[in-house]
Coordinates of C-alpha atoms (C1' of nucleotides) in Angstrom, one line a residue:
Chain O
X1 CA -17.9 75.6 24.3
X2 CA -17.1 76.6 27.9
X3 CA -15.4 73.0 28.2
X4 CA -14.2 71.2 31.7
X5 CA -10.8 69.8 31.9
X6 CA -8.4 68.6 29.4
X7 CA -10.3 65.0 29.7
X8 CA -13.7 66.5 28.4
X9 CA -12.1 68.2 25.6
X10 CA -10.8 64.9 24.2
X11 CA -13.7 63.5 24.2
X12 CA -15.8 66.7 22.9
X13 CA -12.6 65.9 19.7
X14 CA -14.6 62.4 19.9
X15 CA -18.0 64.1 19.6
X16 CA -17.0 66.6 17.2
X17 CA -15.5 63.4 14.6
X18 CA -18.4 61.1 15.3
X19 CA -20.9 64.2 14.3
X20 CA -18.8 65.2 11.3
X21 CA -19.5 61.5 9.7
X22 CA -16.0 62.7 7.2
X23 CA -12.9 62.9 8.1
X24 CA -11.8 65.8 9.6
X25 CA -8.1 68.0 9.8
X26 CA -6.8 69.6 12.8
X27 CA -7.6 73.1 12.1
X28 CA -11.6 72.3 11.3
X29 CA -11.6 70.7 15.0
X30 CA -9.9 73.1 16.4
X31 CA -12.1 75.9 14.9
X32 CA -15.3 73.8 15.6
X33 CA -14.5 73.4 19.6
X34 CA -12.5 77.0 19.7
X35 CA -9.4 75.4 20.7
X36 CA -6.2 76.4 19.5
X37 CA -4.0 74.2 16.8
X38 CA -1.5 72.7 19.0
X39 CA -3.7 71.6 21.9
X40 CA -5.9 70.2 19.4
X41 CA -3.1 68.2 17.9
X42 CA -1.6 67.3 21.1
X43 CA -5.5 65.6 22.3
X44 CA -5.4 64.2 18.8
X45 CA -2.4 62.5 19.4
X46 CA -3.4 61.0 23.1
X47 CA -6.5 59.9 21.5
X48 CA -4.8 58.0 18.5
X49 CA -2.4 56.6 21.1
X50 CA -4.9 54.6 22.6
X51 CA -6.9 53.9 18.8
X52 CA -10.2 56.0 19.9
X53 CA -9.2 57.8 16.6
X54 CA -7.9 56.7 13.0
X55 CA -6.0 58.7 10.3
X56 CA -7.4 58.2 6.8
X57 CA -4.2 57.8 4.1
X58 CA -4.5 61.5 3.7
X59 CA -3.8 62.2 7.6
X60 CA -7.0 63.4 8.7
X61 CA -8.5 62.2 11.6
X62 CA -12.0 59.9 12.3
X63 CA -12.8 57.9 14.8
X64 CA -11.0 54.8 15.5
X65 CA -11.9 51.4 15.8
X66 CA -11.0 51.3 19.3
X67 CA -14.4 52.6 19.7
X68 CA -16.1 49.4 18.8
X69 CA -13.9 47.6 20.8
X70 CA -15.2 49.4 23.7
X71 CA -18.8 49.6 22.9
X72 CA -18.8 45.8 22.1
X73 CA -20.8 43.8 24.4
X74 CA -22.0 46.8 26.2
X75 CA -25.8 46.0 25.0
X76 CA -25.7 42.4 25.9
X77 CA -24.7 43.3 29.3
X78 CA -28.1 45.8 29.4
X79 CA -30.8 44.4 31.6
X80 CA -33.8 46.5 29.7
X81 CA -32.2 45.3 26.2
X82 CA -32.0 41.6 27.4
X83 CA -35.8 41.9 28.6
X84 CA -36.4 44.1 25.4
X85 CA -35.5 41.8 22.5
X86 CA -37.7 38.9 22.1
X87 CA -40.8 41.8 22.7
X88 CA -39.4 43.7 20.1
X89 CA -39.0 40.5 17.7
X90 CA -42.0 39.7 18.4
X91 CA -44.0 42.7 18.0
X92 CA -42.0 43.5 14.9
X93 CA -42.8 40.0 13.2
X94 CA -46.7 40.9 13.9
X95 CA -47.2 44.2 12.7
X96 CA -44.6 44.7 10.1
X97 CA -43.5 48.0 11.2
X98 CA -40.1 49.2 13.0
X99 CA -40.3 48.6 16.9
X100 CA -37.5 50.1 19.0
X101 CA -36.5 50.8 22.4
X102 CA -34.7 53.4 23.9
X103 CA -33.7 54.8 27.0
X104 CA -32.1 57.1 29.3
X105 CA -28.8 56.9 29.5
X106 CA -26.0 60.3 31.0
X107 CA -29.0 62.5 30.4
X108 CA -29.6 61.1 26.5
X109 CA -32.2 59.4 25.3
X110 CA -31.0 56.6 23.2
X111 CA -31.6 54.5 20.8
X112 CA -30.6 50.6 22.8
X113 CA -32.0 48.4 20.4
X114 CA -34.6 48.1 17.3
X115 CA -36.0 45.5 15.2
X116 CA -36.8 46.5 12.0
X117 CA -40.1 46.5 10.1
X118 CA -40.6 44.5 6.9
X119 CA -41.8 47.4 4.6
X120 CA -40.3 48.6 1.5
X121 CA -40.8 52.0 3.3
X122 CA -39.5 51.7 7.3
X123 CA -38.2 53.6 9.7
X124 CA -35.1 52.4 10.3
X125 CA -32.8 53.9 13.5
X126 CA -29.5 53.1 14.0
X127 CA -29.2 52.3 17.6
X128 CA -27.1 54.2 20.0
X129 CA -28.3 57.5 18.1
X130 CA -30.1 60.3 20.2
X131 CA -33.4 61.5 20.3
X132 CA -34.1 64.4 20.6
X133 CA -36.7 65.2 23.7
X134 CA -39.2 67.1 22.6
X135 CA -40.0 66.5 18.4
X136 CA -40.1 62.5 19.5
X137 CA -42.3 60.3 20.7
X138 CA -40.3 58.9 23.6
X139 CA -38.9 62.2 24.5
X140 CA -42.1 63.5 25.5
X141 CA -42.7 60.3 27.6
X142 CA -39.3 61.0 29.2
X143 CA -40.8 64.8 29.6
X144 CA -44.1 63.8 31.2
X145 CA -43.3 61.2 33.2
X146 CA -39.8 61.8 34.3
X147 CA -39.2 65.5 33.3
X148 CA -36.6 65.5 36.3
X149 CA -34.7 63.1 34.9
X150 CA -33.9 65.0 30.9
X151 CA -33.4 68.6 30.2
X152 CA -33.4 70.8 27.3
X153 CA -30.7 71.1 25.1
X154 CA -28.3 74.5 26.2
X155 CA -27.8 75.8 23.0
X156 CA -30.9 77.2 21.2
X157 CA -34.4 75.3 20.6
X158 CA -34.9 74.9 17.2
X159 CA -37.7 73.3 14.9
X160 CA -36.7 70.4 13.1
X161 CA -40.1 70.5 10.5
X162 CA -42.9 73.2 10.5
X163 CA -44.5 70.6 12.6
X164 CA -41.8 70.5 15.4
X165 CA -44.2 71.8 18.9
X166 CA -41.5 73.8 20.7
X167 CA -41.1 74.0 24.3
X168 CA -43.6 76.7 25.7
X169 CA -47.9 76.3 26.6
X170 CA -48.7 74.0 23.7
X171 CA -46.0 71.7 24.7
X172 CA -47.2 71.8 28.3
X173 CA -50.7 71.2 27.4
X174 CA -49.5 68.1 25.2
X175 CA -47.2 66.7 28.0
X176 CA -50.4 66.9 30.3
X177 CA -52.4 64.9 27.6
X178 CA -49.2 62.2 27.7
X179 CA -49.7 62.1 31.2
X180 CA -53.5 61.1 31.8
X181 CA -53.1 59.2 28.5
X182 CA -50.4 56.8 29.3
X183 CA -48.5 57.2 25.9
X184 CA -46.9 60.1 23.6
X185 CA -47.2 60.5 19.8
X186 CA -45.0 62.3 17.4
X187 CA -46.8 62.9 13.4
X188 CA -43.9 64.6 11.3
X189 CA -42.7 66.8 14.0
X190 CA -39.1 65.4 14.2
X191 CA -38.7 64.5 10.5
X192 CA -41.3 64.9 8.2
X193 CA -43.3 61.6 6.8
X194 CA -42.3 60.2 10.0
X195 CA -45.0 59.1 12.8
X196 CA -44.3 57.3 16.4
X197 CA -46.0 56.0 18.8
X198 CA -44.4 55.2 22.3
X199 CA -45.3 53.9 25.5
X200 CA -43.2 53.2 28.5
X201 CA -41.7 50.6 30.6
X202 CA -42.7 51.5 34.5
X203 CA -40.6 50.0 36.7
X204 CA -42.2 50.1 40.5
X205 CA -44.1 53.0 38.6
X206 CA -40.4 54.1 37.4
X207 CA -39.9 55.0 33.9
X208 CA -37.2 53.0 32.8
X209 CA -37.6 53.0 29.0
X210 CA -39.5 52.9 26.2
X211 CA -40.9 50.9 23.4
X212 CA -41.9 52.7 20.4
X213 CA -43.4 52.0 16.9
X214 CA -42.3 54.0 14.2
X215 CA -43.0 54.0 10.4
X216 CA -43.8 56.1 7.3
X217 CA -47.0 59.2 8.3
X218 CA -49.0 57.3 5.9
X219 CA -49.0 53.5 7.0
X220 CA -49.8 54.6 10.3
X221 CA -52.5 56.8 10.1
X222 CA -54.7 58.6 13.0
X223 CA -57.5 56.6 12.0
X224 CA -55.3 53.5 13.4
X225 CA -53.0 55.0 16.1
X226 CA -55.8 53.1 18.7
X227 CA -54.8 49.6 17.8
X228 CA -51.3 50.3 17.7
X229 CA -51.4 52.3 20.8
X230 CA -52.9 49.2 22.7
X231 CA -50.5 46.8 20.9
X232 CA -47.3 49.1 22.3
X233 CA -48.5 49.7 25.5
X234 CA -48.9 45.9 25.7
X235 CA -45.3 45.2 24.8
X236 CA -44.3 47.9 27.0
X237 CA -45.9 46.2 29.9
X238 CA -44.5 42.7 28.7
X239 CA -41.4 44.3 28.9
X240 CA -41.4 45.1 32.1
X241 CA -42.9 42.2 33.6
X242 CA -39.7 40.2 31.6
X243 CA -37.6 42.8 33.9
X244 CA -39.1 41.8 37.1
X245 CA -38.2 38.0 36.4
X246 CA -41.9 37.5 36.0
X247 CA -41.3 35.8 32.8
X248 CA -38.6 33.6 31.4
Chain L
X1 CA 1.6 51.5 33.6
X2 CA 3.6 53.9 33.1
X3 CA 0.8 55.8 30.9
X4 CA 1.4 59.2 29.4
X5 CA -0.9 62.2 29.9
X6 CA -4.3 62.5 31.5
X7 CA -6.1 62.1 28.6
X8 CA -4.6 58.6 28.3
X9 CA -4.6 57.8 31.8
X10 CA -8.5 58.4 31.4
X11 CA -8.7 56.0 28.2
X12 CA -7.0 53.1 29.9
X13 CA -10.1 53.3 32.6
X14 CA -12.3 52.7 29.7
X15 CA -10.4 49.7 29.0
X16 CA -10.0 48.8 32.3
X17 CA -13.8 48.8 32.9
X18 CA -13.9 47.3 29.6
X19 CA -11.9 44.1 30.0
X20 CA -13.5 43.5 33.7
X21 CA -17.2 42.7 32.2
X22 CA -18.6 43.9 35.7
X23 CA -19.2 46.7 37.3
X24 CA -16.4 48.3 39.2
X25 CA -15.3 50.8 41.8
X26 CA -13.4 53.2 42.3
X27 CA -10.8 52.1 44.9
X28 CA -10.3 48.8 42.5
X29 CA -9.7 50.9 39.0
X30 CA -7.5 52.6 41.2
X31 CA -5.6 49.6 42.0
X32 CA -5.7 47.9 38.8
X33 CA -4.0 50.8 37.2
X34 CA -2.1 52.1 39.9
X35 CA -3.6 55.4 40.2
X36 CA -4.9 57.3 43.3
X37 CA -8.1 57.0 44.6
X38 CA -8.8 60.8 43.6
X39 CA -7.4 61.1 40.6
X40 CA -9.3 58.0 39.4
X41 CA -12.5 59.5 40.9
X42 CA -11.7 62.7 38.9
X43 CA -11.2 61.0 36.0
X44 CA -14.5 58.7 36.3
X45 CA -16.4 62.2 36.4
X46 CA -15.1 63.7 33.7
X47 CA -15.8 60.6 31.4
X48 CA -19.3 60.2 33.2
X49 CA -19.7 63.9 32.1
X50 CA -19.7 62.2 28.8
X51 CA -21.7 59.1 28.8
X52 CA -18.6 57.8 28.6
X53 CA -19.1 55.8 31.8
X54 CA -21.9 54.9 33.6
X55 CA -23.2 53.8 37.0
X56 CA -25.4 51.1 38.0
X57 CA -27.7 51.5 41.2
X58 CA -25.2 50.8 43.9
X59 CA -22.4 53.4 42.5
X60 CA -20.3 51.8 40.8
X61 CA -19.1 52.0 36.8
X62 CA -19.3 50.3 34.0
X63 CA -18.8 51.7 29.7
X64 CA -21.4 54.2 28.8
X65 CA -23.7 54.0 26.3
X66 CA -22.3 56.9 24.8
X67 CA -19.5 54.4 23.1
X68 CA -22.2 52.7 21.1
X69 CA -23.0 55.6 19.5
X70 CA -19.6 57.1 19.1
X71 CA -19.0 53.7 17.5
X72 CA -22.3 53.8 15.6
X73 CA -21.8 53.7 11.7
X74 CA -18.1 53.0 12.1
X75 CA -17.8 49.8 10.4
X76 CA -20.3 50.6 7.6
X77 CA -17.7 53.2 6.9
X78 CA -14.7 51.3 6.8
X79 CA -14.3 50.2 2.7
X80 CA -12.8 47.0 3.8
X81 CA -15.6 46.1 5.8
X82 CA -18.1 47.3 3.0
X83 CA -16.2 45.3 0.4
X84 CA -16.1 42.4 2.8
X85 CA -19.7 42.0 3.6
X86 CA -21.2 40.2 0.3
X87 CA -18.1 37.8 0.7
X88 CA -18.5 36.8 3.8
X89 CA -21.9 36.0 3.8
X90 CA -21.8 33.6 0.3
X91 CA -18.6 32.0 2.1
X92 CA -20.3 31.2 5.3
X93 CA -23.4 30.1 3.6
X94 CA -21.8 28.0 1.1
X95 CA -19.2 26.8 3.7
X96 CA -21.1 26.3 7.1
X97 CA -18.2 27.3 9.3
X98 CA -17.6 31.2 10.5
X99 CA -15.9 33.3 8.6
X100 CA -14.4 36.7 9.3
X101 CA -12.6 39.5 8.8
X102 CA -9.8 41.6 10.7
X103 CA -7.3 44.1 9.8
X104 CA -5.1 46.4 11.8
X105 CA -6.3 49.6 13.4
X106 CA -4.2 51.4 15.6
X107 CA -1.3 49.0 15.7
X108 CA -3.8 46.1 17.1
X109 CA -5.5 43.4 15.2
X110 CA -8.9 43.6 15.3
X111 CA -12.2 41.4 13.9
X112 CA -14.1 44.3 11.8
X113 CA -16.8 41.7 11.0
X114 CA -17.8 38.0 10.8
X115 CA -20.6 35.8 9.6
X116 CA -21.2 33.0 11.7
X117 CA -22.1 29.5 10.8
X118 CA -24.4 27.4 10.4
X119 CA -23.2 24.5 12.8
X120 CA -24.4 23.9 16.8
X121 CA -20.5 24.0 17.5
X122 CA -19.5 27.2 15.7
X123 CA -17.2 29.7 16.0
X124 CA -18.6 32.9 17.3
X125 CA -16.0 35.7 17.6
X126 CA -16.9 39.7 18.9
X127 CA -16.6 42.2 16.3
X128 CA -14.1 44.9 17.8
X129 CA -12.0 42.0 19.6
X130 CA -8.2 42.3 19.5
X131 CA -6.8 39.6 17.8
X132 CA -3.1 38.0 19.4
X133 CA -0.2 38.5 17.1
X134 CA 1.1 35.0 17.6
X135 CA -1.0 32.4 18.1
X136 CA -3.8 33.6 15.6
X137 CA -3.8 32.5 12.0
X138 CA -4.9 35.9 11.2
X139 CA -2.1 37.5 13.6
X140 CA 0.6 35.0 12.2
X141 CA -0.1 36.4 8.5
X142 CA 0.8 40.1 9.4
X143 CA 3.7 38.8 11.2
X144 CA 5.2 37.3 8.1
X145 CA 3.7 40.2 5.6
X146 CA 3.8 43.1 7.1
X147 CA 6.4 42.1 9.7
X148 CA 6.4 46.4 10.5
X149 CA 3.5 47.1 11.2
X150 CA 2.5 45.1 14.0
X151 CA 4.6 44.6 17.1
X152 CA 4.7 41.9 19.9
X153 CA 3.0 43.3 23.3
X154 CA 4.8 45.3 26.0
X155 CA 4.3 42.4 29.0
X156 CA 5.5 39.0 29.5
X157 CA 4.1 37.0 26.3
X158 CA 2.6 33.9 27.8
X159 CA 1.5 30.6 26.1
X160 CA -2.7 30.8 25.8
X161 CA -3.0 26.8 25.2
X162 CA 0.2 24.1 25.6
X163 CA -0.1 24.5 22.0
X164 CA 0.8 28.0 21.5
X165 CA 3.9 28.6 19.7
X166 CA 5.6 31.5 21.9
X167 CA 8.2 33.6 19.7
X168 CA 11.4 32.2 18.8
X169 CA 13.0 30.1 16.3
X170 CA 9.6 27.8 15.7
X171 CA 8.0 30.8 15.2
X172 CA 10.3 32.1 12.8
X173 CA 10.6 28.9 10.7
X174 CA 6.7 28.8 10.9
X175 CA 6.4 32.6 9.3
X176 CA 9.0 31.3 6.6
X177 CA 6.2 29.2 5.4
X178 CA 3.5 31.6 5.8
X179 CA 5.3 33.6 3.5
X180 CA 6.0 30.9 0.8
X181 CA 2.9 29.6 0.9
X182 CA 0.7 32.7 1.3
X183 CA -1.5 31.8 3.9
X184 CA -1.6 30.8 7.6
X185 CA -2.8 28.5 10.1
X186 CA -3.8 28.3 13.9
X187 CA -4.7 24.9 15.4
X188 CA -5.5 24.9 19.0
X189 CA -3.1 27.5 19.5
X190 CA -5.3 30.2 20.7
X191 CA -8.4 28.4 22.3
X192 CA -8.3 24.6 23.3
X193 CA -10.6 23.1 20.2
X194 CA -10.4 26.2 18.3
X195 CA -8.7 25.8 14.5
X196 CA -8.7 28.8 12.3
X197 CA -7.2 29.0 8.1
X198 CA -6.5 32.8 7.5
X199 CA -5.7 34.1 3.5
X200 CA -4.6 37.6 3.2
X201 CA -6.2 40.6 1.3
X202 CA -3.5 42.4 -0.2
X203 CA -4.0 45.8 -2.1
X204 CA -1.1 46.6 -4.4
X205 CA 1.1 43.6 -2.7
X206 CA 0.3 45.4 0.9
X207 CA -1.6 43.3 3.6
X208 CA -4.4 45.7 4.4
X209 CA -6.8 43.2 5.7
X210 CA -7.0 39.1 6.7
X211 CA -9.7 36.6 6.0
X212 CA -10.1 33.8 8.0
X213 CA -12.3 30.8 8.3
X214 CA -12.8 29.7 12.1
X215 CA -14.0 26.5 13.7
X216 CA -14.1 23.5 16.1
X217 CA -10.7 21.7 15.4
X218 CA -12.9 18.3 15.4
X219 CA -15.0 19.8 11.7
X220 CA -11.5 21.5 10.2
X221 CA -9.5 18.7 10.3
X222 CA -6.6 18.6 8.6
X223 CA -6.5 16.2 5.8
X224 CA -9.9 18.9 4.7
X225 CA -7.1 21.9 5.2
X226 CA -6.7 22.0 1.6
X227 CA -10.0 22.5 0.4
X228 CA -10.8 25.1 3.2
X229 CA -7.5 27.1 2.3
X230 CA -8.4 27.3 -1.6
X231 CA -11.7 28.5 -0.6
X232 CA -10.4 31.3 1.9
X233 CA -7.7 32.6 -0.6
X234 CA -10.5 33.0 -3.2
X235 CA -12.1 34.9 -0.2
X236 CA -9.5 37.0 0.2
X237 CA -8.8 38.0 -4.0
X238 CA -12.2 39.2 -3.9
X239 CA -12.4 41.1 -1.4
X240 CA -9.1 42.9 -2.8
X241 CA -11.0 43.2 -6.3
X242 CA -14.5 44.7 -4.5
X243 CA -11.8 47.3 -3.3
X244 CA -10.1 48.3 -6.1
X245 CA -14.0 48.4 -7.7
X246 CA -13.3 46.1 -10.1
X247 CA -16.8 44.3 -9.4
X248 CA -19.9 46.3 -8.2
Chain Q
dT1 C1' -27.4 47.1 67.0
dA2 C1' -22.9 48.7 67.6
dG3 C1' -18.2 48.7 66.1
dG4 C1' -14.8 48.2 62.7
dA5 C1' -13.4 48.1 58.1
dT6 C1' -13.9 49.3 53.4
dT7 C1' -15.2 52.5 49.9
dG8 C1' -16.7 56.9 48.0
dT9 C1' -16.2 62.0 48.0
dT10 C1' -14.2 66.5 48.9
dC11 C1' -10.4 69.6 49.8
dC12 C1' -6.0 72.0 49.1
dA13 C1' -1.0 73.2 48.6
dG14 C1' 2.4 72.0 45.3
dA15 C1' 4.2 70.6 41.0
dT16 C1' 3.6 68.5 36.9
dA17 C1' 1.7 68.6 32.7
dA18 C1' -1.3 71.1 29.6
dT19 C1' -1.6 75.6 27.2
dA20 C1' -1.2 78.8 23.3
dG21 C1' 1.6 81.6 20.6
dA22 C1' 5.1 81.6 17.2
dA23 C1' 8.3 79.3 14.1
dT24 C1' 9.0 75.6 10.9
dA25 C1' 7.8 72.0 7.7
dA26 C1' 4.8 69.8 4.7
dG27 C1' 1.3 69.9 1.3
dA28 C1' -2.2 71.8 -1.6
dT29 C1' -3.6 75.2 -5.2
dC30 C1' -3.4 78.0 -8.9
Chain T
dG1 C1' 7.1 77.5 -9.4
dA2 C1' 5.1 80.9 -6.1
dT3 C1' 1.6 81.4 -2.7
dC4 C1' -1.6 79.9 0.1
dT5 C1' -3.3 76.7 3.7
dT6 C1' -2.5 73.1 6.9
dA7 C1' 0.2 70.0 10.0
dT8 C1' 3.8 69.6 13.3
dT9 C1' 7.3 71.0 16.6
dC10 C1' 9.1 74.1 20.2
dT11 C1' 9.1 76.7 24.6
dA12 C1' 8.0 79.8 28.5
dT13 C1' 4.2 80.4 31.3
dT14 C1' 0.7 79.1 34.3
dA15 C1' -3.5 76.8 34.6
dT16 C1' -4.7 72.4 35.8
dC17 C1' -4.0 68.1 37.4
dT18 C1' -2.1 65.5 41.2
dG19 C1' -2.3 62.8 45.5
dG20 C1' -2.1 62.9 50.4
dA21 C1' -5.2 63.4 54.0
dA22 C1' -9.7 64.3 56.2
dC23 C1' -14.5 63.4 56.0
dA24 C1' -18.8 60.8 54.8
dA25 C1' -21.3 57.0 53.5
dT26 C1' -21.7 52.2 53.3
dC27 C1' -21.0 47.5 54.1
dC28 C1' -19.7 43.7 57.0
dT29 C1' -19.2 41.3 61.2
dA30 C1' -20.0 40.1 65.7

DNA sequence: TAGGATTGTTCCAGATAATAGAATAAGATC
DNA sequence: GATCTTATTCTATTATCTGGAACAATCCTA
């Protein structure tokens, strides 16, 4: 709420549409970011100017199309997603299951890229959302072996399923576990049914991303996590060893 | 240049960074847009604040990954591009040759989605490009049906190809007979090699959206003009009947 | 390695451009 | 058709952005 300059509250307008995933009016922005009408109206108005934000026939606002404009060719240009994608296909094809990477990017972790699994029942990200960091897989990768790197969300910490492990001892003790291990796990705690298993891409012993598989709770059971632990840590590794040019 | 507020003098950086496909720094935004060094530095933070831009290892910037997902679930949104989808795919499939769809947002013309061929030499357009008004088949069609909602650009309009058909009487006569005929045509007037057939999608007798069939000029040629141009109005009718709902 | 040039970052007084309240217009609701 | 809500415009005030200049870091060249 306590917002920067005008620049950051145009784009918190951006946030606050994207988020919404309807339309919204003036007044509902302006009550959701505590800004009054006419400012609001007045960033609406810049933003349309340049097409980061659409009016629907009824004159509310969403986000514009300018948006994909910008974002196009952004992932292409990403060295990880380029070293990323045939691992991902390829791991993917062989165990029928969603793979995805994601990574740290302006203190988010997000979603780059994902291939999905052939199931009836998949996971199925969208890329370019954010994860949270602790409830997830990757997150507590990000936590162990970077934990300089992310921080906790400011507002309050809240459990996303009964399973959710908030930040406090138990977390600590499981980031220690992530740490000797090598890899993080995440059964129901982020959304419930869902289990995933990540390891990372090291980087000159960096962490520079993460590969993760995640599916339905119950076609990945415990009993199996150690074959596709080993099987993720391997892409990880290929990953990285694409990165340093080591393969074509 | 001239650019309005701060808000907008912020967006144009995006673009800037966006159109330069490398990395850039400050001192050079700066120039390109004719801003000073520390207002453009300012600027940079505040959208960095964001994710709006990032910076790679030596310092300098480049779009943030926070556009991909502020543009994430954009197009699955957009009704046009949902009712597009099924079309596009049976056209390409039963046609070979790229086809796709664009539609104005925010006063510019933009691709909202394509499916590509099947040949070697294929058309391969960039969802979220911006279209040219004139020498585009797609960009010709709102020119002649819905002359008012597009407008030429601010600059000097400059020839892309010896081909290109620069406003002015030939242009004029040439919109005449987009308009009689009901659709348009773009041979080599864009891209050297590049011929594209565009039919309109028309909603209650308004232009809301452009299909357009896109290829090497040396597999449209053309005497086979005909044939291409029956297909791609078809294209275009259903797409407008998927709108109004008429088909599931 | 040192010198010179370019680029990135910080600072601050001054002025522009953003702010927020209120008034008006448009539209929805009953 | 009256009353509510919402969108848009207006204006005085002042907070915020501006941009020149100084400083620091970096790169290039000799």
């Amino acid at each position: 709420m306590p917002s920067g300059g005008t620049v950051e509250k145009a784009l918190d307008i951006l946030y606050c549409l994207h988020e919404s995933q309807a339309p919204l009016g003036v007044t509902q922005i302006g009550r959701s970011l505590s800004l009054p009408k006419s400012t609001t109206y007045r960033l609406l108005a810049a933003l349309g100017r340049r097409g980061l934000v659409d009016r629907d026939p009824r004159g509310r606002y969403q986000p514009g199309m300018a948006l994909v404009t910008l974002a196009s060719g952004l992932l292409e240009r990403d060295p990880v997603v380029v070293a990323a994608r045939p691992v991902l296909e390829e791991q993917a094809r062989a165990r029928g299951e969603t793979i995805f990477l994601a990574a740290l990017r302006s203190g988010r972790i997000l979603v780059l890229d994902k291939e999905e699994g052939s199931g009836f029942l998949r996971a199925a990200p969208r890329v370019g959302t954010e994860l949270p960091v602790y409830a997830t897989a990757i997150g507590k990768l990000y936590l162990a072996l970077a934990p300089d790197a992310v921080s906790l969300p400011e507002g309050p910490i809240h459990a996303f399923t009964p399973l959710t492990c908030l930040p406090g001892p138990a977390l600590d003790r499981e980031l220690a576990r992530v740490r000797s291990q090598g890899w993080a796990s995440n059964l129901d705690e982020w959304i419930l049914g869902l289990t995933g298993l990540a390891a990372p891409v090291l980087q000159a012993g960096r962490l520079v991303a993460a590969v993760a598989v995640a599916g339905a709770s119950s076609r990945l059971p415990p009993r199996e996590h150690g074959r596709f632990v080993q099987e993720i840590l391997a892409a990880g590794r290929a990953i990285a060893e694409r990165l340093e040019g080591r393969v074509a």
